PDB file of C-alpha atoms in Angstrom:
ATOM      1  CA  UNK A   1      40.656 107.515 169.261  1.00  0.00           C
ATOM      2  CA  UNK A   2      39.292 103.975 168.840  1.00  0.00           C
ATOM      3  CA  UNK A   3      40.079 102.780 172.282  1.00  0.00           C
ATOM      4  CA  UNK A   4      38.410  99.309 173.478  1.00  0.00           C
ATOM      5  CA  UNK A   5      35.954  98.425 170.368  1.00  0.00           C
ATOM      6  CA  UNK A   6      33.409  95.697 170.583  1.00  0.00           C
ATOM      7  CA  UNK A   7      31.226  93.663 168.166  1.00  0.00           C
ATOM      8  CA  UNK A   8      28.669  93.237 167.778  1.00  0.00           C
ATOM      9  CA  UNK A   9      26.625  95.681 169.225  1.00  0.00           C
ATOM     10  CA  UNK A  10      23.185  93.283 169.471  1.00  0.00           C
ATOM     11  CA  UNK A  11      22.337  89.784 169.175  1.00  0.00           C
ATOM     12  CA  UNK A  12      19.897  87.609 169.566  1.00  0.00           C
ATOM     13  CA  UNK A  13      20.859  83.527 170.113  1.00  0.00           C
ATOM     14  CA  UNK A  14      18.585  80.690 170.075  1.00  0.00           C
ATOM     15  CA  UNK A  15      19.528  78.099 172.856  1.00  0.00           C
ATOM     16  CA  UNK A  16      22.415  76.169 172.089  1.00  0.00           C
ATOM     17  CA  UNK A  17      23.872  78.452 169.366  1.00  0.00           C
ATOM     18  CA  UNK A  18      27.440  79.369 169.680  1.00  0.00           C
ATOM     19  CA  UNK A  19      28.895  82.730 168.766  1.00  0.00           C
ATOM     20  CA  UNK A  20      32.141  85.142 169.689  1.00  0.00           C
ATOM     21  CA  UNK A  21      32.489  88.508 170.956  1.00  0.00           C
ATOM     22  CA  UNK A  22      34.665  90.240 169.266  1.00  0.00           C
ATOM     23  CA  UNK A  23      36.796  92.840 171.782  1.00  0.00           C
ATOM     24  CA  UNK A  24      40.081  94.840 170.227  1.00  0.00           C
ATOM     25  CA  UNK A  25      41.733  97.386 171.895  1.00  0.00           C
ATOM     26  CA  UNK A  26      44.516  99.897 170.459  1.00  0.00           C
ATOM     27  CA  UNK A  27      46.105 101.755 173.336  1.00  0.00           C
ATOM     28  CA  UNK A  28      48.646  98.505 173.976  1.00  0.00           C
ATOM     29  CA  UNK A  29      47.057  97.480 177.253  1.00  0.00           C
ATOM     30  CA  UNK A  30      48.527  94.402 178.620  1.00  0.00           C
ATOM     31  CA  UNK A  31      45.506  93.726 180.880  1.00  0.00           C
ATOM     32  CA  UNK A  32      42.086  92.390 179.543  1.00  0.00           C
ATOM     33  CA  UNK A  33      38.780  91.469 180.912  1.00  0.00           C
ATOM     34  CA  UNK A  34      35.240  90.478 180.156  1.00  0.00           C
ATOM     35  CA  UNK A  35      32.619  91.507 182.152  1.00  0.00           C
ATOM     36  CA  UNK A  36      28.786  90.820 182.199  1.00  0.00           C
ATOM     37  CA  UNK A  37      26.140  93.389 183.862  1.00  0.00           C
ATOM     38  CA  UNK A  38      22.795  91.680 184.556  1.00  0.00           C
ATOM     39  CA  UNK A  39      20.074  94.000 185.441  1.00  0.00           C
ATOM     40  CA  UNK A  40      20.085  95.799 188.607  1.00  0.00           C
ATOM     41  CA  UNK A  41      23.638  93.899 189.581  1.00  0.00           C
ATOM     42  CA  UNK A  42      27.093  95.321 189.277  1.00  0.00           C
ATOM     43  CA  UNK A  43      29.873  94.039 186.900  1.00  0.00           C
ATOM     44  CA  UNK A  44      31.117  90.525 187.221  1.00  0.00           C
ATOM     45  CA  UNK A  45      34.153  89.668 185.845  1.00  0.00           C
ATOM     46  CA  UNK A  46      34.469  86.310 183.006  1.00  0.00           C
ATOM     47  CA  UNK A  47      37.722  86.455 182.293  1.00  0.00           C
ATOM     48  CA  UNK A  48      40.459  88.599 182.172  1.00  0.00           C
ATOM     49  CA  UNK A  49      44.086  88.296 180.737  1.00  0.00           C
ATOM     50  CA  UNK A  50      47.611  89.886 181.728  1.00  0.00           C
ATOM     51  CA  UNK A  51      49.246  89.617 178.782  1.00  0.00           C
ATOM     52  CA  UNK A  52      49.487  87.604 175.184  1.00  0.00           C
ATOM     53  CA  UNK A  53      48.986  84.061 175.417  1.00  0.00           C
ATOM     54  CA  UNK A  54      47.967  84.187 179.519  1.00  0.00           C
ATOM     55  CA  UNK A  55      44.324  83.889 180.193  1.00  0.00           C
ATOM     56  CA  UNK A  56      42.326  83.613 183.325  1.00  0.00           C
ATOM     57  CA  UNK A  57      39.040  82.276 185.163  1.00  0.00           C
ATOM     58  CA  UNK A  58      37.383  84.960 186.958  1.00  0.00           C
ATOM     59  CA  UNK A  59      34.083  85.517 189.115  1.00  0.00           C
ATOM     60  CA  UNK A  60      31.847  83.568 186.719  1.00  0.00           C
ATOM     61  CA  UNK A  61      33.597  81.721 183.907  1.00  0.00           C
ATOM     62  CA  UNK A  62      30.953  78.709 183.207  1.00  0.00           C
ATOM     63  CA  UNK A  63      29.527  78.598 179.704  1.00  0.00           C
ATOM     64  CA  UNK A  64      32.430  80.677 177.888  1.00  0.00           C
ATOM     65  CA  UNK A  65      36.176  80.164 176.490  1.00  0.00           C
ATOM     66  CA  UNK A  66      38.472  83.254 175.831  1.00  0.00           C
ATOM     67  CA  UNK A  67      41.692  83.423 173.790  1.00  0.00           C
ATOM     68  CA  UNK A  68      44.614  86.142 174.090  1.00  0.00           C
ATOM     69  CA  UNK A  69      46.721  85.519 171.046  1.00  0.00           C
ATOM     70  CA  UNK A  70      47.568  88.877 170.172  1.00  0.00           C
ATOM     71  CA  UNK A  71      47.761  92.026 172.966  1.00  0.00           C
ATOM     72  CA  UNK A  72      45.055  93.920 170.597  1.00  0.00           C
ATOM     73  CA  UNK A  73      42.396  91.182 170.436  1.00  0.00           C
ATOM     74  CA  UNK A  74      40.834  89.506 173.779  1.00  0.00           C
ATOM     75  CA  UNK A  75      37.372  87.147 172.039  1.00  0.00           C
ATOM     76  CA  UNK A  76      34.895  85.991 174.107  1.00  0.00           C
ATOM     77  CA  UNK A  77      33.283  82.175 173.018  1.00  0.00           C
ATOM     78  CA  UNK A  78      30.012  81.059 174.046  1.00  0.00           C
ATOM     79  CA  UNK A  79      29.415  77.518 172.790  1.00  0.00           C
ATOM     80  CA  UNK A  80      26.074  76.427 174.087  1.00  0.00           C
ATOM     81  CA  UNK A  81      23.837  79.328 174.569  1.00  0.00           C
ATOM     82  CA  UNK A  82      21.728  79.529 177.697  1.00  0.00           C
ATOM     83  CA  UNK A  83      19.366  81.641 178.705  1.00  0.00           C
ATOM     84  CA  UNK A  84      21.264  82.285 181.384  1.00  0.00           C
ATOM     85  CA  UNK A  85      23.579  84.041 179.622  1.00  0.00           C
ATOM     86  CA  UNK A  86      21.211  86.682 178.354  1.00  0.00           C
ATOM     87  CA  UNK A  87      22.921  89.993 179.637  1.00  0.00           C
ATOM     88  CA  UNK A  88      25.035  92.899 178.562  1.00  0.00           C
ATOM     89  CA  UNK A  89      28.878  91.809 177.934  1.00  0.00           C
ATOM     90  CA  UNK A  90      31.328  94.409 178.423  1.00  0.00           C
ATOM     91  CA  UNK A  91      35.395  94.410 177.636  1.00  0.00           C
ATOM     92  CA  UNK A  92      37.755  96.402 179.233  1.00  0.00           C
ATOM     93  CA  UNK A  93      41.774  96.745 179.067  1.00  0.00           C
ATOM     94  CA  UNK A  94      43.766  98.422 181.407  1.00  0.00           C
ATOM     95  CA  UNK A  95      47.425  99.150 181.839  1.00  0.00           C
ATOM     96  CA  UNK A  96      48.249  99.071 185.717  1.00  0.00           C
ATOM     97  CA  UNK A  97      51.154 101.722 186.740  1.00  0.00           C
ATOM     98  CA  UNK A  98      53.572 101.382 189.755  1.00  0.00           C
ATOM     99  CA  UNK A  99      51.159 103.545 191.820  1.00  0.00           C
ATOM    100  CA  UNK A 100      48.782 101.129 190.904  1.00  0.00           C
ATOM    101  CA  UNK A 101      46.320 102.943 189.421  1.00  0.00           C
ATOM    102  CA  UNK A 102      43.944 100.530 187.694  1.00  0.00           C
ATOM    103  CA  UNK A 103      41.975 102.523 185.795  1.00  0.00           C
ATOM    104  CA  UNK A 104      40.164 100.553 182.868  1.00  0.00           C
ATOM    105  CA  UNK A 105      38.391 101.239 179.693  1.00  0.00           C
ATOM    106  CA  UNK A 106      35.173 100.004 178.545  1.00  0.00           C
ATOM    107  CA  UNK A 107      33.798  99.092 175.342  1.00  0.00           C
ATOM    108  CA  UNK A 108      30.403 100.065 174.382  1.00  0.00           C
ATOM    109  CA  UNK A 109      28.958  96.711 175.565  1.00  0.00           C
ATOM    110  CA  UNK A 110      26.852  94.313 173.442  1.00  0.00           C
ATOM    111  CA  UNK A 111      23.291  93.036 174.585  1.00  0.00           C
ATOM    112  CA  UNK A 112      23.363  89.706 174.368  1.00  0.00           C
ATOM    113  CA  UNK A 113      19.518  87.882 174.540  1.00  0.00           C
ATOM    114  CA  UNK A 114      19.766  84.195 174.790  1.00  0.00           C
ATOM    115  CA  UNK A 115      15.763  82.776 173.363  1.00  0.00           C
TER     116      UNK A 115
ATOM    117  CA  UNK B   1      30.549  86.859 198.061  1.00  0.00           C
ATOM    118  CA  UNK B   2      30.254  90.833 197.155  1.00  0.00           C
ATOM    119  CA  UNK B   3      33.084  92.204 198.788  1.00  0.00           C
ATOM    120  CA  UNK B   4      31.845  95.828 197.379  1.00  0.00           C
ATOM    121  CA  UNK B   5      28.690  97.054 198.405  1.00  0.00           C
ATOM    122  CA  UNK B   6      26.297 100.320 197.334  1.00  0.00           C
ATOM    123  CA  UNK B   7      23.383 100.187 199.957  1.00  0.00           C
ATOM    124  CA  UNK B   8      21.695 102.919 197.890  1.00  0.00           C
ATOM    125  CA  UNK B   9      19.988 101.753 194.751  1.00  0.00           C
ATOM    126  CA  UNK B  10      18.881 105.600 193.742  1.00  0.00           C
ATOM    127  CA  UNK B  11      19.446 109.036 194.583  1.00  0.00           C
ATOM    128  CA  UNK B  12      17.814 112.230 193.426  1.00  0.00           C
ATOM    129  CA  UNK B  13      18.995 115.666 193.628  1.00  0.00           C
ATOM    130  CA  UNK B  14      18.560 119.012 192.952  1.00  0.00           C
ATOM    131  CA  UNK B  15      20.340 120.382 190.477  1.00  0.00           C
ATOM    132  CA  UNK B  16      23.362 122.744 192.008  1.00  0.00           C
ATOM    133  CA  UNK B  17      23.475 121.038 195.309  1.00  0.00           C
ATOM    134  CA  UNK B  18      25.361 118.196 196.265  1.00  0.00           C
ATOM    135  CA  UNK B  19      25.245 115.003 195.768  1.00  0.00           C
ATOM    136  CA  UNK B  20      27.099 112.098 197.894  1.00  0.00           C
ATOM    137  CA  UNK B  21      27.222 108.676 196.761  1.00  0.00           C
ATOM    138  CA  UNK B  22      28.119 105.796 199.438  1.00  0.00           C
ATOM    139  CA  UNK B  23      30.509 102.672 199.057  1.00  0.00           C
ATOM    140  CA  UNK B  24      31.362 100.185 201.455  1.00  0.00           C
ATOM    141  CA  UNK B  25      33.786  96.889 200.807  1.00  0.00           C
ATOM    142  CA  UNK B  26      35.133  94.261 202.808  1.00  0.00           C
ATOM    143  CA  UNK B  27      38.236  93.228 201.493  1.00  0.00           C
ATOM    144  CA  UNK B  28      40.921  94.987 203.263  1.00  0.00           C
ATOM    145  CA  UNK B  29      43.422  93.855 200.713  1.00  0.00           C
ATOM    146  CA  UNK B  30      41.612  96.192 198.363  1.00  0.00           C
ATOM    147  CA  UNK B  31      44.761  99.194 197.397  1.00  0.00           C
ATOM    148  CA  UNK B  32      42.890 100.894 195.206  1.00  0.00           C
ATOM    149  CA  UNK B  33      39.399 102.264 194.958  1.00  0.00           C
ATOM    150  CA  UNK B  34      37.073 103.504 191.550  1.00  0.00           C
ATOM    151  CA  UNK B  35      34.214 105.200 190.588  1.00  0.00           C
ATOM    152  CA  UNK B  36      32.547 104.979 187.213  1.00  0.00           C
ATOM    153  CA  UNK B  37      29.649 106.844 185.557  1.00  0.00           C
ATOM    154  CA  UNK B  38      27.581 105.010 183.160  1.00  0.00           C
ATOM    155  CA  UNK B  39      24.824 106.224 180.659  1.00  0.00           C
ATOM    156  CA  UNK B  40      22.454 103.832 179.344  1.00  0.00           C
ATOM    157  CA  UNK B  41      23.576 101.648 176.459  1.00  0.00           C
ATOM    158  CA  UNK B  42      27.385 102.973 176.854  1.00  0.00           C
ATOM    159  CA  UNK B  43      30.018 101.663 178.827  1.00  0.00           C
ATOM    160  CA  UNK B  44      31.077 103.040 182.121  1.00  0.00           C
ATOM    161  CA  UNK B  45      33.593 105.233 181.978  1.00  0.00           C
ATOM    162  CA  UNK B  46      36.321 106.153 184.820  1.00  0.00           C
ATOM    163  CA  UNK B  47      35.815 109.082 186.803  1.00  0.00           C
ATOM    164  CA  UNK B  48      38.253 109.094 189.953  1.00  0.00           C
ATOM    165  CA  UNK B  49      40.084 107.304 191.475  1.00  0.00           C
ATOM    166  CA  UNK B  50      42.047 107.252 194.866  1.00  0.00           C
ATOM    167  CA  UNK B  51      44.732 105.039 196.293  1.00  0.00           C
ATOM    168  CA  UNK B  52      44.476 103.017 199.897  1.00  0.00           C
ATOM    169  CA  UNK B  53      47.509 105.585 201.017  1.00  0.00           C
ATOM    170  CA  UNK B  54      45.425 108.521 200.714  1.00  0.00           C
ATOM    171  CA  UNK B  55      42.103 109.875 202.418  1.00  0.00           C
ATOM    172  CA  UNK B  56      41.391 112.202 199.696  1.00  0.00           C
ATOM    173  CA  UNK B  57      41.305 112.756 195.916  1.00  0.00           C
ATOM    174  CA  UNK B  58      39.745 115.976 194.309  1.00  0.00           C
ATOM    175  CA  UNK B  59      39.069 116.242 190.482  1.00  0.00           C
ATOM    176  CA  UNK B  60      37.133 119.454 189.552  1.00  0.00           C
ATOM    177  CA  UNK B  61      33.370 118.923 190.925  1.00  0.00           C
ATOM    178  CA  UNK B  62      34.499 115.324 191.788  1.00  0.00           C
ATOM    179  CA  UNK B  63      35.842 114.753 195.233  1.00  0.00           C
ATOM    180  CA  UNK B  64      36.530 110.792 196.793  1.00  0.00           C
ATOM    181  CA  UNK B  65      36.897 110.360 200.061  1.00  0.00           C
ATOM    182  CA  UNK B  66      38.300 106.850 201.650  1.00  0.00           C
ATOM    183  CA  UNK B  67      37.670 106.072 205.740  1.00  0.00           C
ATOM    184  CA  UNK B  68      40.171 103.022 205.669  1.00  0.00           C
ATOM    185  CA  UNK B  69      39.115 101.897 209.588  1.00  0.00           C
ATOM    186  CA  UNK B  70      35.850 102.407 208.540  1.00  0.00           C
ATOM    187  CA  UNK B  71      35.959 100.166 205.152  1.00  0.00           C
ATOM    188  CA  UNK B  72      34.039 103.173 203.312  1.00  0.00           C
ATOM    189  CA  UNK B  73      34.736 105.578 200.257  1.00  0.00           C
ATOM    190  CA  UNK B  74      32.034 108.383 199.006  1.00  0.00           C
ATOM    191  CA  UNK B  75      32.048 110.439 195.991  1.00  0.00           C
ATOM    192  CA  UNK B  76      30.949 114.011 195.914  1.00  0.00           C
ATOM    193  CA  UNK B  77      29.872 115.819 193.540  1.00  0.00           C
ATOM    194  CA  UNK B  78      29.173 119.354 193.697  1.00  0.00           C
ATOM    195  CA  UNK B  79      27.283 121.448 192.380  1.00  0.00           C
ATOM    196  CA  UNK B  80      24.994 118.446 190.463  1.00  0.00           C
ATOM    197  CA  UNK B  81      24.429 119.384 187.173  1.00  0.00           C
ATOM    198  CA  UNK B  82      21.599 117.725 184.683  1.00  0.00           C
ATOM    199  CA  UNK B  83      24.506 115.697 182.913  1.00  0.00           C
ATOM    200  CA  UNK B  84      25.390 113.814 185.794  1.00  0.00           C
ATOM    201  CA  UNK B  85      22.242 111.704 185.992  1.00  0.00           C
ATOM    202  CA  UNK B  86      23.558 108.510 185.417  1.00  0.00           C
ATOM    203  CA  UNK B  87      24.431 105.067 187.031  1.00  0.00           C
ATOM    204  CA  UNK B  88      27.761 105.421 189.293  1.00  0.00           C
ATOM    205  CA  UNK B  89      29.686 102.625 190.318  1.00  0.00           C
ATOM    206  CA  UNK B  90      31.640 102.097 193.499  1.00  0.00           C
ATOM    207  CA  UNK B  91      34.900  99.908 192.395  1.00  0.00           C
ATOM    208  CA  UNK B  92      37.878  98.292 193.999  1.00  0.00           C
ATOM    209  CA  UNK B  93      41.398  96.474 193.265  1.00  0.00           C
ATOM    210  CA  UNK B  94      44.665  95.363 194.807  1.00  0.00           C
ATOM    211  CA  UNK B  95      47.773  93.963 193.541  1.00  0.00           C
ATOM    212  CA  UNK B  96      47.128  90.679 195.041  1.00  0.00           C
ATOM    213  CA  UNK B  97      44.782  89.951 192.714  1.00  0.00           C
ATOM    214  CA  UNK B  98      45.885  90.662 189.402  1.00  0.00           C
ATOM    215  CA  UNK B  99      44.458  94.110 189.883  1.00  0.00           C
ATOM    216  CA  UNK B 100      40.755  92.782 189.078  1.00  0.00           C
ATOM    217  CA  UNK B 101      37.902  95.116 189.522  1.00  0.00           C
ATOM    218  CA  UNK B 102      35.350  94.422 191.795  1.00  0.00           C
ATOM    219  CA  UNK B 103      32.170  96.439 191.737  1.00  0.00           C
ATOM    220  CA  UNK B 104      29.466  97.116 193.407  1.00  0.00           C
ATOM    221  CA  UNK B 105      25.952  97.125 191.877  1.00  0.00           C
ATOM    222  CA  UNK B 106      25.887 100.818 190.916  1.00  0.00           C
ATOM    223  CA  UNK B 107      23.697 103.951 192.268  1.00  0.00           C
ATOM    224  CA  UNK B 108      21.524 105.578 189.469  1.00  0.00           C
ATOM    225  CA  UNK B 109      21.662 109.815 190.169  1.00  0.00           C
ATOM    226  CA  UNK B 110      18.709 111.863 188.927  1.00  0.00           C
ATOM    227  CA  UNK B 111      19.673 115.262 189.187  1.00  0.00           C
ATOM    228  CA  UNK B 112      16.212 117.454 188.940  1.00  0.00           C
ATOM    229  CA  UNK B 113      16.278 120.677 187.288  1.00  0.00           C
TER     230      UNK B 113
END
C-alpha cells in the first residue's frame, strides 16, 4: 500500500544549489500536483499534470520545472535555490470520477530549508 | 487572491462534545468541496467530501454541511475524541479548472481530555 511516495524526506540547500523531488505514485492516477505549505498558510499549488507528457503552471510556479514522462513519476526541479523556497513540498495524485469527486492523496511531504 | 477562506486559526474542545469547523470560498464555480486532517510532519489526508448538488454529507462522526447562497461549508465532528487534534483543511474544486484544489489555510483542533 505504497500510495504517493516522496523523496527525500529532508534537505537542506545552500543558495543557488539545484536539486529534484522525487514524487511516484502507484494507484495509476492520471492527475498530479505539487504543492508547497509555508507556515501558518494553506496549500498552494506548483504544478500539477493531467496525464503523461501534459504538464501545467499553477498558483506559484516561479523558481521550479516539472516533468510527467511516465503516469507513476511526477519530479519536481529547483534550479537556483532561494530562500524563498524554504517550505514543506507536498505531491498529490488524484483520479477525478464522473461525480467529480476529487479526492487526492498526499505524500508524506519533504522539508525543504533553502540557507 | 484566496478564493477559500478559514477565519478561525484554532479551536479547542472538550473531548466528547462537538466540534464545528468553518469554511467560506468565493468562487461560485467551485463543484466540489474537501476537508483534510493533517498531523504534524505527515501529509493531509482526505476526510469528506461533498458535492455542490448536495447540502449534506455524513461519514460516521464526520458530518459536512454546504449553504450554497451563503458561499459556506462546516465540518462536524461529534463526539471529539483526543485523536482528532490536528490541522483541518477547508478545500475546494470544479471541473473548470482541471479539478485543482484550492485550500484554505487550515484550522488546528485541540481536543482537551
Amino acid at each position: 500500500n505504497a500510495g504517493v511516495t516522496q523523496t527525500p524526506k529532508f534537505r537542506i540547500l545552500k543558495i543557488g544549489q539545484s536539486m529534484t523531488l522525487q514524487c511516484t505514485q502507484d494507484m495509476n492516477h492520471n492527475y498530479m500536483y505539487w504543492y508547497r505549505q509555508d507556515p501558518g498558510m494553506g496549500l498552494k499549488l506548483i504544478y500539477y499534470s493531467v496525464g503523461a507528457g501534459i504538464t501545467d503552471k499553477g498558483e506559484v510556479p516561479n523558481g521550479y520545472n516539472v516533468s510527467r514522462s511516465t503516469t507513476e513519476d511526477f519530479p519536481l526541479r529547483l534550479e537556483l535555490a532561494a530562500p524563498s523556497q524554504t517550505s514543506v513540498y507536498f505531491c498529490a495524485s488524484s483520479a477525478p470520477g464522473r461525480q467529480g469527486n476529487t479526492e487526492a492523496f498526499f505524500g508524506q511531504g519533504t522539508r525543504l530549508t533553502v540557507v | 487572491d484566496q478564493q477559500v477562506k478559514q477565519n478561525s486559526p484554532s479551536l479547542s474542545v472538550q473531548e466528547g462534545r462537538i466540534s464545528i469547523l468553518n469554511c467560506d470560498y468565493t468562487n461560485s464555480m467551485f463543484d466540489y468541496f474537501l476537508w483534510y486532517k493533517k498531523y504534524p510532519a505527515e501529509g493531509p489526508t482526505f476526510l469528506i467530501s461533498i458535492s455542490s448538488i448536495k447540502d449534506k454529507n455524513e461519514d460516521g462522526r464526520f458530518t459536512v454541511f454546504l449553504n450554497k447562497s451563503a458561499k459556506h461549508l462546516s465540518l462536524h465532528i461529534v463526539p471529539s475524541q483526543p485523536g482528532d487534534s490536528a490541522v483541518y483543511f477547508c478545500a475546494a474544486s470544479s471541473l473548470s479548472n482541471d479539478y485543482k484544489l484550492s485550500f484554505g489555510a487550515g484550522t488546528t483542533v485541540t481536543v482537551r481530555a
